[in-house]
Coordinates of C-alpha atoms and ligand atoms in Angstrom, one line a residue:
M1 CA -15.9 42.8 -16.5
F2 CA -16.9 46.2 -16.1
R3 CA -18.7 48.8 -18.4
K4 CA -17.4 51.8 -19.7
K5 CA -18.8 55.3 -19.6
S6 CA -19.4 55.3 -23.3
M7 CA -22.0 52.5 -22.8
I8 CA -23.9 54.9 -20.6
T9 CA -26.8 57.2 -21.6
V10 CA -25.6 60.5 -20.2
L11 CA -28.4 63.2 -20.2
T12 CA -27.6 66.4 -21.7
V13 CA -28.2 69.9 -20.4
G14 CA -31.4 70.8 -19.2
M15 CA -32.9 67.5 -19.8
V16 CA -35.9 67.2 -17.5
L17 CA -37.3 64.0 -16.9
S18 CA -40.9 63.0 -16.2
S19 CA -40.4 63.4 -12.7
G20 CA -39.2 67.0 -13.1
T21 CA -35.4 66.0 -12.1
V22 CA -32.2 67.0 -14.2
Y23 CA -29.8 64.6 -12.7
A24 CA -27.0 63.7 -14.9
Q25 CA -26.6 67.0 -17.0
T26 CA -23.1 67.4 -18.6
T27 CA -23.1 71.0 -18.1
S28 CA -25.2 73.1 -15.3
P29 CA -27.5 75.7 -17.0
A30 CA -26.7 78.0 -14.0
N31 CA -23.0 78.6 -14.5
G32 CA -21.8 76.5 -17.2
Q33 CA -19.7 74.2 -15.2
S34 CA -19.5 70.5 -16.0
D35 CA -20.6 67.7 -13.7
T36 CA -17.0 66.7 -13.6
A37 CA -16.1 70.2 -12.0
F38 CA -19.0 69.7 -9.4
D39 CA -17.7 66.1 -8.8
N40 CA -14.2 67.5 -8.2
K41 CA -15.6 70.0 -5.4
I42 CA -16.2 66.8 -3.4
I43 CA -13.7 64.2 -4.5
K44 CA -10.7 66.1 -4.7
K45 CA -11.2 66.8 -1.1
I46 CA -11.7 63.3 0.0
S47 CA -8.7 62.0 2.3
A48 CA -8.2 58.4 2.3
D49 CA -5.7 59.1 5.1
N50 CA -8.4 60.5 7.2
M51 CA -10.6 57.6 6.6
Y52 CA -7.8 55.2 7.4
N53 CA -7.0 56.9 10.6
T54 CA -10.6 56.7 11.7
I55 CA -10.7 53.0 10.8
A56 CA -7.5 52.4 12.8
L57 CA -9.0 54.4 15.8
L58 CA -12.4 52.7 15.8
S59 CA -11.0 49.1 15.2
E60 CA -8.7 49.4 18.3
Q61 CA -11.3 47.3 20.0
P62 CA -14.6 45.6 19.3
R63 CA -17.7 47.6 19.2
E64 CA -20.4 45.0 19.7
A65 CA -23.6 46.7 20.5
G66 CA -24.4 47.3 24.2
T67 CA -20.8 47.3 25.1
E68 CA -18.2 49.9 26.3
G69 CA -16.7 49.6 22.9
E70 CA -19.8 50.8 21.3
V71 CA -20.1 53.7 23.6
R72 CA -16.4 54.9 23.0
A73 CA -17.1 54.7 19.1
V74 CA -20.4 56.7 19.6
N75 CA -18.6 59.4 21.7
Y76 CA -15.9 59.5 19.1
I77 CA -18.4 59.8 16.1
E78 CA -20.5 62.3 17.9
G79 CA -17.4 64.5 18.8
Q80 CA -16.2 64.5 15.1
F81 CA -19.7 65.7 13.9
K82 CA -19.8 68.4 16.6
S83 CA -16.4 69.6 15.9
L84 CA -17.8 70.3 12.2
G85 CA -20.6 72.3 13.7
L86 CA -23.4 69.8 12.8
E87 CA -26.4 69.6 14.9
T88 CA -26.1 66.1 16.5
K89 CA -28.2 63.7 18.5
V90 CA -27.2 60.3 20.2
I91 CA -30.4 58.4 20.2
P92 CA -30.4 55.5 22.7
F93 CA -32.5 52.3 22.3
P94 CA -33.0 49.2 24.1
I95 CA -31.5 45.8 23.1
Y96 CA -32.1 42.6 25.0
D97 CA -29.9 39.7 25.8
Y98 CA -31.4 36.3 27.1
L99 CA -29.7 34.1 29.6
T100 CA -31.5 30.8 29.9
K101 CA -31.3 29.5 33.5
H102 CA -33.2 26.4 32.8
V103 CA -35.5 24.8 30.2
W104 CA -37.6 21.8 31.3
V105 CA -40.1 20.0 29.2
K106 CA -42.1 17.1 30.8
I107 CA -44.4 14.8 28.7
D108 CA -47.1 13.1 30.9
G109 CA -44.8 14.0 33.9
I110 CA -41.7 12.6 32.5
D111 CA -38.7 14.8 31.5
L112 CA -38.2 14.7 27.7
D113 CA -34.9 12.8 27.3
G114 CA -32.3 12.9 24.7
T115 CA -31.1 16.3 23.4
A116 CA -32.0 19.0 25.7
P117 CA -34.7 21.4 24.8
R118 CA -33.8 24.9 24.0
A119 CA -35.7 28.2 24.7
F120 CA -36.3 30.5 21.8
S121 CA -34.3 34.0 22.3
G122 CA -37.1 36.3 23.3
S123 CA -39.3 33.5 25.0
V124 CA -40.7 34.6 28.3
S125 CA -40.0 32.7 31.5
G126 CA -43.0 30.7 33.0
K127 CA -44.4 27.2 34.0
V128 CA -47.5 26.0 32.3
T129 CA -49.1 22.3 32.3
A130 CA -51.7 21.8 29.7
Q131 CA -52.6 19.2 26.9
L132 CA -50.5 19.2 23.7
V133 CA -52.3 20.0 20.4
N134 CA -50.6 19.3 17.0
V135 CA -51.0 22.4 14.8
G136 CA -48.9 21.3 11.9
K137 CA -46.8 24.2 10.8
A138 CA -49.0 26.8 12.6
K139 CA -50.3 28.3 9.4
P140 CA -53.7 30.1 10.3
E141 CA -55.8 27.6 8.4
E142 CA -54.1 24.7 10.4
I143 CA -54.8 26.2 13.9
T144 CA -58.4 25.2 15.3
D145 CA -59.9 26.6 18.5
A146 CA -58.9 23.5 20.2
V147 CA -55.5 25.1 20.9
K148 CA -57.0 27.6 23.3
G149 CA -55.7 27.1 26.7
K150 CA -53.4 24.4 25.5
I151 CA -49.6 24.0 24.4
A152 CA -49.2 23.9 20.6
L153 CA -46.8 21.5 19.1
V154 CA -45.4 23.0 15.9
E155 CA -43.4 22.0 13.1
R156 CA -40.7 24.2 11.9
G157 CA -40.7 25.5 8.2
D158 CA -42.6 27.8 5.9
L159 CA -43.3 30.6 8.2
T160 CA -40.9 32.5 10.5
F161 CA -40.7 31.6 14.1
V162 CA -42.2 34.7 15.0
E163 CA -45.2 34.1 12.6
K164 CA -45.9 30.7 14.0
V165 CA -45.9 31.9 17.5
Q166 CA -48.1 34.8 16.8
N167 CA -50.6 32.6 15.1
V168 CA -51.0 30.2 17.9
L169 CA -51.0 32.9 20.4
E170 CA -53.9 34.7 18.6
K171 CA -55.8 31.3 19.0
G172 CA -55.2 31.3 22.9
A173 CA -52.3 28.8 23.1
V174 CA -50.3 29.1 26.3
G175 CA -47.0 27.4 25.2
V176 CA -45.1 26.4 22.3
I177 CA -43.0 23.3 21.5
M178 CA -41.5 23.6 18.1
Y179 CA -39.7 20.6 16.6
N180 CA -37.0 21.1 13.8
N181 CA -37.8 20.3 10.1
V182 CA -34.4 18.9 9.7
N183 CA -32.5 16.6 12.1
G184 CA -31.2 18.1 15.3
N185 CA -32.3 20.9 17.5
S186 CA -33.9 24.2 16.0
F187 CA -33.3 27.5 17.5
G188 CA -34.1 31.0 16.8
Q189 CA -35.8 34.3 17.9
V190 CA -39.3 35.1 18.9
S191 CA -40.4 38.7 19.2
E192 CA -40.7 41.1 22.1
G193 CA -44.3 40.9 23.6
Q194 CA -45.1 37.4 22.5
N195 CA -45.8 36.4 26.1
I196 CA -45.6 32.5 26.1
P197 CA -43.1 30.1 26.7
A198 CA -41.7 28.7 23.5
V199 CA -39.0 26.0 23.3
A200 CA -37.3 23.9 20.5
I201 CA -36.9 20.4 20.5
T202 CA -35.4 17.9 17.9
R203 CA -37.2 16.4 14.9
A204 CA -37.1 12.9 16.3
Q205 CA -38.6 14.3 19.5
G206 CA -41.3 16.2 17.8
L207 CA -42.2 13.3 15.6
A208 CA -42.6 10.9 18.5
L209 CA -44.9 13.2 20.2
V210 CA -47.1 13.4 16.9
D211 CA -47.4 9.8 16.9
Q212 CA -48.2 9.7 20.6
L213 CA -51.0 12.1 20.0
K214 CA -52.6 9.9 17.7
S215 CA -53.2 7.3 20.3
G216 CA -54.8 9.8 23.0
P217 CA -54.2 13.1 24.8
V218 CA -50.8 14.0 26.1
E219 CA -50.0 16.4 28.8
S220 CA -47.0 18.7 28.9
T221 CA -45.4 20.8 31.3
L222 CA -43.0 23.8 30.0
D223 CA -40.9 25.3 32.8
V224 CA -38.7 28.0 31.3
D225 CA -36.6 30.4 33.3
I226 CA -34.9 33.0 31.3
E227 CA -33.1 36.2 32.5
K228 CA -33.8 39.1 30.2
I229 CA -30.9 41.6 30.4
E230 CA -31.6 45.1 28.9
K231 CA -28.8 47.1 27.4
T232 CA -28.5 50.2 25.4
S233 CA -27.3 50.7 21.9
Y234 CA -27.2 54.0 20.0
V235 CA -27.9 55.9 16.6
V236 CA -25.8 58.8 16.1
E237 CA -27.4 61.5 13.9
A238 CA -25.9 64.7 12.6
K239 CA -27.7 67.2 10.6
L240 CA -26.1 69.4 8.1
K241 CA -28.6 72.0 7.3
P242 CA -28.7 73.9 3.8
N243 CA -28.5 77.6 3.3
K244 CA -31.9 79.1 4.7
N245 CA -32.3 81.2 1.4
K246 CA -31.8 78.3 -0.9
D247 CA -33.5 75.2 0.7
T248 CA -35.4 72.5 -1.4
G249 CA -36.8 71.2 1.7
Q250 CA -35.5 67.8 0.9
I251 CA -33.2 65.6 2.9
I252 CA -30.8 62.8 1.8
T253 CA -29.2 60.5 4.3
I254 CA -25.8 58.9 4.3
G255 CA -25.3 56.0 6.8
A256 CA -23.1 53.1 8.1
H257 CA -23.2 51.0 11.0
H258 CA -20.7 51.5 13.8
D259 CA -21.3 48.1 15.6
S260 CA -19.1 45.3 15.1
V261 CA -19.8 41.5 15.8
H262 CA -18.7 40.1 19.1
G263 CA -15.0 40.1 19.5
G264 CA -14.6 41.4 16.0
P265 CA -12.5 44.6 15.4
G266 CA -14.8 45.3 12.6
A267 CA -12.2 47.4 10.6
N268 CA -14.0 46.8 7.3
D269 CA -17.4 45.9 8.8
D270 CA -18.2 48.7 9.2
A271 CA -15.5 51.1 10.5
S272 CA -14.8 51.7 6.7
G273 CA -18.4 52.9 6.1
V274 CA -18.4 55.1 9.2
S275 CA -14.9 56.6 8.2
A276 CA -16.5 57.6 4.8
V277 CA -19.7 59.1 6.7
L278 CA -17.3 61.2 8.7
E279 CA -15.3 62.3 5.6
L280 CA -18.3 63.1 3.6
A281 CA -19.6 65.1 6.6
R282 CA -16.3 67.0 6.8
I283 CA -16.3 68.0 3.2
F284 CA -20.0 68.6 2.9
S285 CA -20.0 70.9 5.8
K286 CA -17.7 73.2 3.9
T287 CA -19.6 73.2 0.6
P288 CA -22.8 75.2 -0.1
I289 CA -25.8 72.8 -0.4
D290 CA -29.7 73.3 -0.9
T291 CA -30.7 69.9 0.6
E292 CA -30.5 68.8 4.2
V293 CA -27.7 66.1 4.5
R294 CA -28.2 63.7 7.5
F295 CA -25.2 61.7 8.5
L296 CA -26.2 58.5 10.4
T297 CA -24.3 55.8 12.1
F298 CA -26.4 52.8 13.5
G299 CA -25.8 50.5 16.3
S300 CA -27.0 46.9 16.6
E301 CA -26.9 46.4 12.7
E302 CA -25.3 43.1 13.3
R303 CA -28.3 42.1 15.8
G304 CA -30.8 42.3 13.0
L305 CA -30.7 46.1 11.8
V306 CA -32.2 47.1 15.1
G307 CA -30.7 50.6 15.2
S308 CA -31.9 51.6 11.7
S309 CA -35.2 50.0 12.2
F310 CA -35.7 51.9 15.5
Y311 CA -34.6 55.1 13.9
A312 CA -36.8 54.6 10.9
S313 CA -39.8 54.0 13.2
K314 CA -39.3 57.1 15.2
L315 CA -39.1 59.4 12.1
P316 CA -41.8 61.9 11.9
K317 CA -43.9 61.5 8.7
S318 CA -43.0 65.0 7.8
D319 CA -39.5 64.0 7.6
V320 CA -40.0 60.7 5.8
E321 CA -41.9 62.8 3.2
R322 CA -38.8 65.0 2.7
M323 CA -36.3 62.1 2.3
V324 CA -35.4 61.4 -1.2
A325 CA -32.4 59.0 -1.0
H326 CA -30.7 56.9 1.4
F327 CA -27.0 56.0 0.7
Q328 CA -25.6 53.1 2.9
M329 CA -22.0 52.3 3.0
D330 CA -21.1 48.8 4.6
M331 CA -17.6 47.2 4.0
I332 CA -16.2 49.6 1.5
G333 CA -12.4 49.3 2.2
G334 CA -11.6 45.6 2.0
R335 CA -8.2 45.1 0.4
D336 CA -9.3 41.5 -0.7
A337 CA -12.9 42.1 -1.5
G338 CA -14.5 43.0 -4.7
E339 CA -13.0 42.9 -8.2
D340 CA -10.1 44.2 -10.1
N341 CA -11.7 47.1 -11.9
P342 CA -11.2 50.7 -11.5
A343 CA -14.0 51.1 -9.1
G344 CA -12.9 48.0 -7.0
G345 CA -15.9 46.0 -7.8
L346 CA -18.2 48.3 -6.0
I347 CA -21.9 47.1 -6.4
M348 CA -25.0 48.8 -5.3
Y349 CA -27.6 46.5 -3.8
T350 CA -31.3 47.3 -3.4
I351 CA -33.9 45.5 -1.4
D352 CA -36.1 44.9 -4.3
G353 CA -33.5 44.2 -7.0
K354 CA -34.7 47.3 -8.8
K355 CA -32.8 50.4 -10.0
N356 CA -33.9 53.7 -8.2
L357 CA -32.6 57.2 -7.8
V358 CA -29.7 56.3 -5.6
T359 CA -28.6 53.7 -7.9
D360 CA -29.0 55.7 -10.9
L361 CA -26.9 58.6 -9.3
G362 CA -24.2 56.1 -8.1
S363 CA -23.9 54.4 -11.4
S364 CA -23.5 57.7 -13.3
A365 CA -21.1 59.0 -10.6
G366 CA -18.9 56.0 -11.2
A367 CA -19.0 56.4 -14.8
R368 CA -18.0 60.2 -14.7
T369 CA -15.3 59.7 -11.9
M370 CA -13.7 56.3 -12.9
D371 CA -15.2 55.1 -16.1
V372 CA -17.1 52.4 -14.6
A373 CA -21.0 52.2 -14.8
I374 CA -21.5 50.7 -11.2
P375 CA -23.7 47.8 -11.4
Y376 CA -26.6 47.0 -9.2
G377 CA -28.0 43.8 -7.6
Q378 CA -30.4 42.6 -4.9
L379 CA -29.6 42.1 -1.3
G380 CA -30.6 43.1 2.1
R381 CA -28.5 42.4 5.2
S382 CA -27.7 46.0 5.9
D383 CA -29.4 49.3 7.2
H384 CA -30.7 50.3 3.8
Q385 CA -33.6 47.9 4.4
P386 CA -35.7 50.2 6.8
F387 CA -35.3 53.1 4.6
H388 CA -36.5 51.2 1.6
E389 CA -39.5 49.9 3.7
L390 CA -40.5 53.6 4.2
G391 CA -40.5 53.9 0.5
I392 CA -37.2 56.0 0.3
P393 CA -34.9 55.2 -2.7
S394 CA -32.1 53.4 -0.9
A395 CA -29.0 51.3 -1.9
L396 CA -26.1 49.4 -0.1
F397 CA -22.6 50.4 -1.4
I398 CA -20.4 47.4 -1.0
H399 CA -17.5 45.5 -2.6
S400 CA -18.4 42.1 -3.7
P401 CA -17.7 39.5 -3.3
V402 CA -16.7 40.0 0.3
E403 CA -13.3 39.2 1.9
P404 CA -12.8 35.8 3.7
W405 CA -12.3 37.7 7.0
Y406 CA -15.8 39.0 7.1
H407 CA -17.0 38.8 10.8
Q408 CA -13.6 37.2 12.0
P409 CA -11.3 38.6 14.6
T410 CA -8.9 39.1 11.6
D411 CA -11.1 42.0 9.9
T412 CA -8.2 44.4 11.1
I413 CA -6.8 47.7 9.7
D414 CA -4.0 45.9 7.7
K415 CA -6.6 44.4 5.4
I416 CA -7.9 47.9 4.5
S417 CA -7.1 49.6 1.1
K418 CA -6.9 53.2 0.9
E419 CA -7.6 53.0 -2.8
K420 CA -10.9 51.2 -2.3
L421 CA -12.0 53.7 0.5
Q422 CA -11.2 56.6 -1.9
Q423 CA -13.2 55.1 -4.7
A424 CA -16.3 54.4 -2.7
A425 CA -16.3 57.7 -0.9
S426 CA -15.9 59.5 -4.2
I427 CA -18.8 57.7 -5.9
V428 CA -21.1 58.2 -3.0
G429 CA -20.0 61.6 -2.4
A430 CA -20.4 62.7 -6.0
A431 CA -23.8 61.0 -6.2
A432 CA -25.1 62.6 -3.1
Y433 CA -23.7 65.9 -4.2
Q434 CA -25.9 65.7 -7.6
I435 CA -28.9 66.1 -5.4
A436 CA -27.5 68.4 -2.7
R437 CA -25.6 71.0 -4.8
P438 CA -27.5 74.2 -5.3
D439 CA -27.8 74.3 -8.9
T440 CA -29.8 71.1 -9.3
P441 CA -33.4 71.6 -8.8
A442 CA -35.2 69.6 -6.2
L443 CA -36.5 66.2 -7.1
V444 CA -40.3 66.5 -7.6
N445 CA -41.4 63.3 -6.5
A446 CA -39.4 61.6 -3.9
H447 CA -40.5 58.2 -4.9
V448 CA -40.0 58.2 -8.6
A449 CA -36.3 57.6 -9.9
P450 CA -35.5 59.4 -13.0
G451 CA -34.0 57.3 -15.8
P452 CA -32.7 56.1 -17.9
V453 CA -29.2 55.1 -17.2
D454 CA -27.7 52.2 -18.8
Y455 CA -26.2 49.9 -16.2
D456 CA -26.5 46.2 -15.3
F457 CA -28.0 43.9 -13.1
D458 CA -25.2 41.7 -11.4
D459 CA -26.2 38.6 -10.0
R460 CA -22.8 38.4 -8.3
P461 CA -22.4 36.1 -5.1
V462 CA -21.5 38.1 -2.1
D463 CA -19.9 35.3 0.1
Ligands
BES501 N1 -21.8 44.0 6.4 C1 -22.7 42.9 6.5 C2 -23.6 42.7 5.3 C3 -23.2 41.9 4.2 C4 -22.2 40.7 4.5 C5 -23.6 42.1 2.9 C6 -21.6 40.0 3.4 C7 -23.1 41.3 1.9 C8 -22.1 40.3 2.2 C9 -23.7 43.1 7.7 O1 -23.1 43.8 8.7 C10 -24.1 41.8 8.2 O2 -23.3 41.0 8.7 N2 -25.5 41.5 8.1 C11 -26.0 40.4 8.5 C12 -27.7 40.5 8.6 C13 -28.0 41.4 9.6 C14 -29.5 41.5 9.4 C15 -27.9 40.8 11.0 C16 -25.7 39.2 7.7 O3 -25.5 39.5 6.5 O4 -25.4 38.1 8.4
ZN502 ZN1 -21.8 45.2 8.1

């Protein structure tokens, strides 16, 4: 099912919304050209062949963050931006791998038997011997001062591992033993800077310790040796500056992630998004604009949005205040993804499940260019998240449901559809151009989305 353009509220000429924005007028007051004529300035130039060739090249080898494959991709991407005359920057940031040498847990001097304990990823090395204190699930109200200088026995659940470790750390604990809330061992990640050894044990082991503590003090030794290996990953930034005499002072960002999972060629995830970023950069760089357009590709998305989070954390406040929209493209070329409609089952996901400027523009662009009011839904899982957290209207453009080869070694070029690439790049290109083209006024308030556009929330399962 898809919705037709006729069901959309298309705003008419010169309709200025409460935020002071004209965003979906059918005719420009400036020169009488229709939005469709403006759309065509972008979408007629999009070459799916260019995009396909980029994906073919990028997916020749995996681009896992911190590997030579990432570096090769980064060099290629930066080279392409440079050849278009954009102002580029390759921004390095550290990522960490943790190699566990040994994890020993002793209870009253005896090695914990059964399933071997595991260290949390990010745990520090160290050897501590202290009494064990049961702190339940390590919610702040459960932790007493008794844990100071002791090892906290924690049950998994309700809070994140990071929160639990932080809570006991703040009360002065010197180590953490966490037992699972389901059968088997638990495992996860703690944060950089949480400087106490943290290990995971099975539920059975944990419950036995809880029992043992009821009949008297228990002494434990944690001996953890983990090698921390620092690697470097990158964000590629390319700025396209507007004409100096006609500059709204605003910035829009168009992004994708260039890293793949370990061993995966990542043709669709997300060489496809990168190919669209490069193609739109090529076209926008030859088109007059009144808004800075920043093209971004992120490393380490697959490790937990590390590159985009780093980039967002380093943005000067003066940039953030000028940023009015972030368009994220991730998995936009999957032959076997999405739905059978003229927009290929494209959907726009926001972090809060609400419409915003980006989804308004995306949906109306879909309606104009292919008669489909692109629906929106709620999902994180990609680099739109850190932009949303900065208060910037953001959305992830993706085909949903995703294909069966998601994160597989079979995510290869032969599964890429040129038609899907063309559709997604057209919608994002036309939507972004609504802001960037010189005849549309600046958005007065970056954080207020204009409305109304009639398009649906779609609770579609993604995988
Ligand atoms: N491209 C995916 C995001 C995705 C996958 C969205 C399937 C919707 C359906 C992205 O590269 C990814 O794999 N993200 C991770 C989360 C991230 C925070 C590590 C994921 O979804 O597991
Ligand atoms: Zn992805």
